[in-house]
Short mmCIF file of C-alpha atoms in Angstrom, two decimals:
data_model
loop_
_atom_site.label_atom_id
_atom_site.label_comp_id
_atom_site.label_asym_id
_atom_site.label_seq_id
_atom_site.Cartn_x
_atom_site.Cartn_y
_atom_site.Cartn_z
CA MET A 168 22.22 -19.56 -1.38
CA HIS A 169 19.17 -17.83 -2.85
CA VAL A 170 18.21 -14.49 -1.35
CA THR A 171 14.90 -12.77 -2.02
CA LEU A 172 15.02 -9.11 -1.05
CA ILE A 173 11.65 -7.42 -0.64
CA ARG A 174 11.28 -3.65 -0.74
CA HIS A 175 8.65 -2.21 1.61
CA THR A 176 5.40 -0.84 0.20
CA ARG A 177 4.72 2.82 -0.54
CA VAL A 178 5.09 5.37 2.22
CA ASP A 179 2.62 8.12 3.09
CA VAL A 180 4.85 11.20 2.96
CA PRO A 181 4.68 14.11 0.51
CA PRO A 182 6.58 13.51 -2.75
CA GLY A 183 10.17 14.70 -2.58
CA THR A 184 10.48 14.11 1.17
CA CYS A 185 13.91 13.06 2.32
CA TYR A 186 13.53 10.09 4.67
CA GLY A 187 15.75 7.22 5.69
CA TRP A 188 15.83 6.19 9.35
CA THR A 189 12.53 7.85 10.22
CA ASP A 190 9.62 5.47 10.86
CA VAL A 191 7.26 6.97 8.29
CA PRO A 192 3.67 5.82 7.84
CA LEU A 193 2.57 3.58 4.99
CA THR A 194 -0.14 4.55 2.50
CA PRO A 195 -3.77 3.63 3.14
CA THR A 196 -3.41 1.07 0.31
CA PHE A 197 -0.90 -0.97 2.35
CA GLU A 198 -3.12 -4.07 2.51
CA GLN A 199 -3.62 -4.19 -1.27
CA GLU A 200 0.07 -3.60 -1.94
CA ALA A 201 1.12 -6.16 0.67
CA ALA A 202 -1.29 -8.74 -0.80
CA ALA A 203 0.43 -8.27 -4.19
CA VAL A 204 3.83 -8.79 -2.53
CA LEU A 205 2.59 -11.96 -0.86
CA ARG A 206 1.35 -13.32 -4.22
CA GLN A 207 4.85 -12.75 -5.67
CA LEU A 208 6.52 -14.36 -2.65
CA ARG A 209 4.50 -17.56 -2.88
CA HIS A 210 6.82 -18.59 -5.73
CA ASP A 211 9.83 -18.25 -3.41
CA MET A 212 8.50 -19.85 -0.22
CA PRO A 213 9.43 -21.53 2.02
CA PHE A 214 12.41 -19.66 3.43
CA ASP A 215 15.06 -21.11 5.74
CA ALA A 216 15.43 -17.73 7.44
CA VAL A 217 13.74 -14.32 7.30
CA PHE A 218 15.47 -11.03 8.11
CA SER A 219 14.17 -7.49 8.34
CA SER A 220 15.25 -3.95 8.84
CA PRO A 221 14.19 -2.71 12.28
CA LEU A 222 12.17 0.09 10.66
CA ALA A 223 8.41 -0.38 10.90
CA ARG A 224 7.72 -0.18 7.16
CA ALA A 225 9.82 -3.31 6.53
CA ARG A 226 8.67 -5.18 9.66
CA ARG A 227 5.01 -4.52 8.93
CA LEU A 228 5.34 -6.05 5.46
CA ALA A 229 7.20 -9.06 6.88
CA ASP A 230 4.38 -9.55 9.38
CA TYR A 231 1.71 -9.31 6.68
CA CYS A 232 3.58 -11.91 4.63
CA GLY A 233 3.47 -14.37 7.52
CA TYR A 234 6.71 -13.54 9.33
CA PRO A 235 5.73 -11.66 12.51
CA GLU A 236 9.13 -12.30 14.13
CA PRO A 237 11.84 -11.93 11.50
CA GLN A 238 15.45 -11.68 12.61
CA ILE A 239 16.01 -7.92 12.96
CA ASP A 240 19.32 -6.61 11.67
CA GLU A 241 20.38 -2.96 12.03
CA ARG A 242 22.56 -3.27 8.92
CA LEU A 243 19.38 -3.50 6.82
CA LYS A 244 18.19 0.05 7.60
CA GLU A 245 17.84 2.59 4.81
CA MET A 246 20.52 5.26 4.43
CA ASN A 247 20.57 7.75 7.32
CA MET A 248 19.71 11.14 5.83
CA GLY A 249 20.92 12.99 8.93
CA GLU A 250 19.96 16.65 9.19
CA TRP A 251 17.82 16.38 6.07
CA GLU A 252 15.49 13.68 7.47
CA MET A 253 11.82 14.51 6.84
CA GLN A 254 12.55 17.70 4.91
CA ARG A 255 11.42 18.09 1.33
CA TYR A 256 14.43 18.36 -0.94
CA GLU A 257 13.05 21.57 -2.43
CA ASP A 258 12.88 23.12 1.05
CA ILE A 259 16.47 22.29 2.05
CA THR A 260 18.48 25.52 2.09
CA ASP A 261 21.82 23.90 2.94
CA PRO A 262 24.33 24.98 0.25
CA TYR A 263 25.92 21.52 0.58
CA LEU A 264 22.84 20.02 -1.08
CA GLN A 265 24.12 20.88 -4.56
CA LYS A 266 27.50 19.26 -3.82
CA TRP A 267 25.65 16.16 -2.64
CA TYR A 268 23.46 16.13 -5.78
CA ASP A 269 26.62 16.36 -7.89
CA ASP A 270 28.36 13.49 -6.07
CA TYR A 271 25.72 11.53 -4.10
CA LEU A 272 27.53 8.27 -4.89
CA HIS A 273 30.39 9.35 -2.62
CA LEU A 274 29.37 12.16 -0.26
CA PRO A 275 27.50 11.68 3.03
CA THR A 276 24.51 13.74 4.06
CA PRO A 277 25.17 16.23 6.89
CA GLY A 278 24.95 14.33 10.17
CA GLY A 279 24.02 11.16 8.29
CA GLU A 280 25.74 8.75 6.00
CA GLY A 281 26.49 8.34 2.34
CA LEU A 282 26.22 5.49 -0.09
CA PRO A 283 29.68 4.13 0.83
CA GLN A 284 28.58 3.74 4.47
CA LEU A 285 25.27 2.14 3.49
CA TYR A 286 27.08 -0.21 1.12
CA ALA A 287 29.55 -1.19 3.87
CA ARG A 288 26.64 -2.13 6.16
CA VAL A 289 24.90 -4.20 3.49
CA GLU A 290 28.19 -5.79 2.42
CA ALA A 291 28.91 -6.82 6.03
CA PHE A 292 25.43 -8.37 6.31
CA LEU A 293 25.80 -10.28 3.03
CA ASP A 294 29.34 -11.42 3.88
CA TRP A 295 27.98 -12.76 7.17
CA LEU A 296 24.96 -14.33 5.45
CA ARG A 297 27.23 -16.22 3.02
CA GLN A 298 28.72 -18.02 6.02
CA GLN A 299 25.35 -19.26 7.26
CA PRO A 300 23.90 -22.69 6.43
CA TYR A 301 20.76 -21.35 4.74
CA ARG A 302 19.60 -22.30 1.26
CA HIS A 303 16.89 -19.66 0.75
CA VAL A 304 16.52 -16.43 2.70
CA ALA A 305 14.03 -13.53 2.64
CA VAL A 306 15.12 -9.99 3.51
CA PHE A 307 12.52 -7.25 4.07
CA ALA A 308 14.27 -3.93 3.58
CA HIS A 309 14.53 -0.66 1.65
CA GLY A 310 15.44 0.63 -1.77
CA GLY A 311 18.98 1.59 -0.79
CA VAL A 312 19.60 -1.86 0.68
CA LEU A 313 18.31 -3.56 -2.48
CA ILE A 314 20.55 -1.35 -4.63
CA CYS A 315 23.61 -2.19 -2.51
CA ALA A 316 22.80 -5.91 -2.63
CA GLY A 317 22.47 -5.78 -6.42
CA VAL A 318 25.82 -4.00 -6.73
CA TYR A 319 27.40 -6.48 -4.27
CA THR A 320 26.39 -9.42 -6.46
CA GLY A 321 27.36 -7.70 -9.71
CA LEU A 322 23.83 -7.40 -11.13
CA PHE A 323 24.41 -3.72 -11.87
CA THR A 324 26.53 -0.73 -10.92
CA PHE A 325 25.40 2.12 -8.69
CA GLU A 326 25.03 4.30 -11.78
CA GLU A 327 22.83 1.70 -13.47
CA ALA A 328 20.81 1.17 -10.28
CA TYR A 329 19.78 4.79 -10.07
CA GLY A 330 19.03 4.73 -13.79
CA GLY A 331 16.18 2.24 -13.52
CA GLN A 332 17.28 -0.98 -11.78
CA LEU A 333 15.69 -0.21 -8.41
CA PRO A 334 12.64 -2.42 -7.82
CA PRO A 335 9.46 -0.44 -7.14
CA TYR A 336 7.84 -0.28 -3.72
CA GLY A 337 6.71 -3.82 -2.93
CA GLY A 338 9.10 -5.17 -5.56
CA LEU A 339 11.49 -8.10 -5.25
CA LEU A 340 15.14 -8.59 -6.07
CA ARG A 341 16.28 -12.20 -6.32
CA LEU A 342 19.99 -12.91 -5.88
CA THR A 343 22.32 -15.83 -5.55
CA LEU A 344 25.20 -15.62 -3.08
#
């Protein structure tokens, strides 16, 4: 099965803002960015099934690309940043922040989740997807989901992902399950 994962377009929040499950606005250039995504996707279409995170930034891109009613799956949400949601990293005074910086691959955010929990959600979705009769699937999601999917399929490790493997906003990751 071929899976095309699509990362949402750029968000309109100040740089360095910690967001995950918050429905943040998209930049005023959404239409131009989404048009570029659609041009890339034309090479992949048609899809047997289309899935999306329930968060508006992923659903809006799916809609723009011609999928106004994708199958919504909670497992495709970005990592829950808990108590740090919508705070700028530089403004977080929690002393735990440095511990998290030092071991973000393993530690959860306060009141949120960590990469192991996000990975478990994405892994469960992909394990389920493997059992479905689809040949080519689109998934509109988030950077963390794309990273976990790439690690799941062995394209790269978490360390490599955060060192430059993450597709940019509006970027694609093509996998084979």
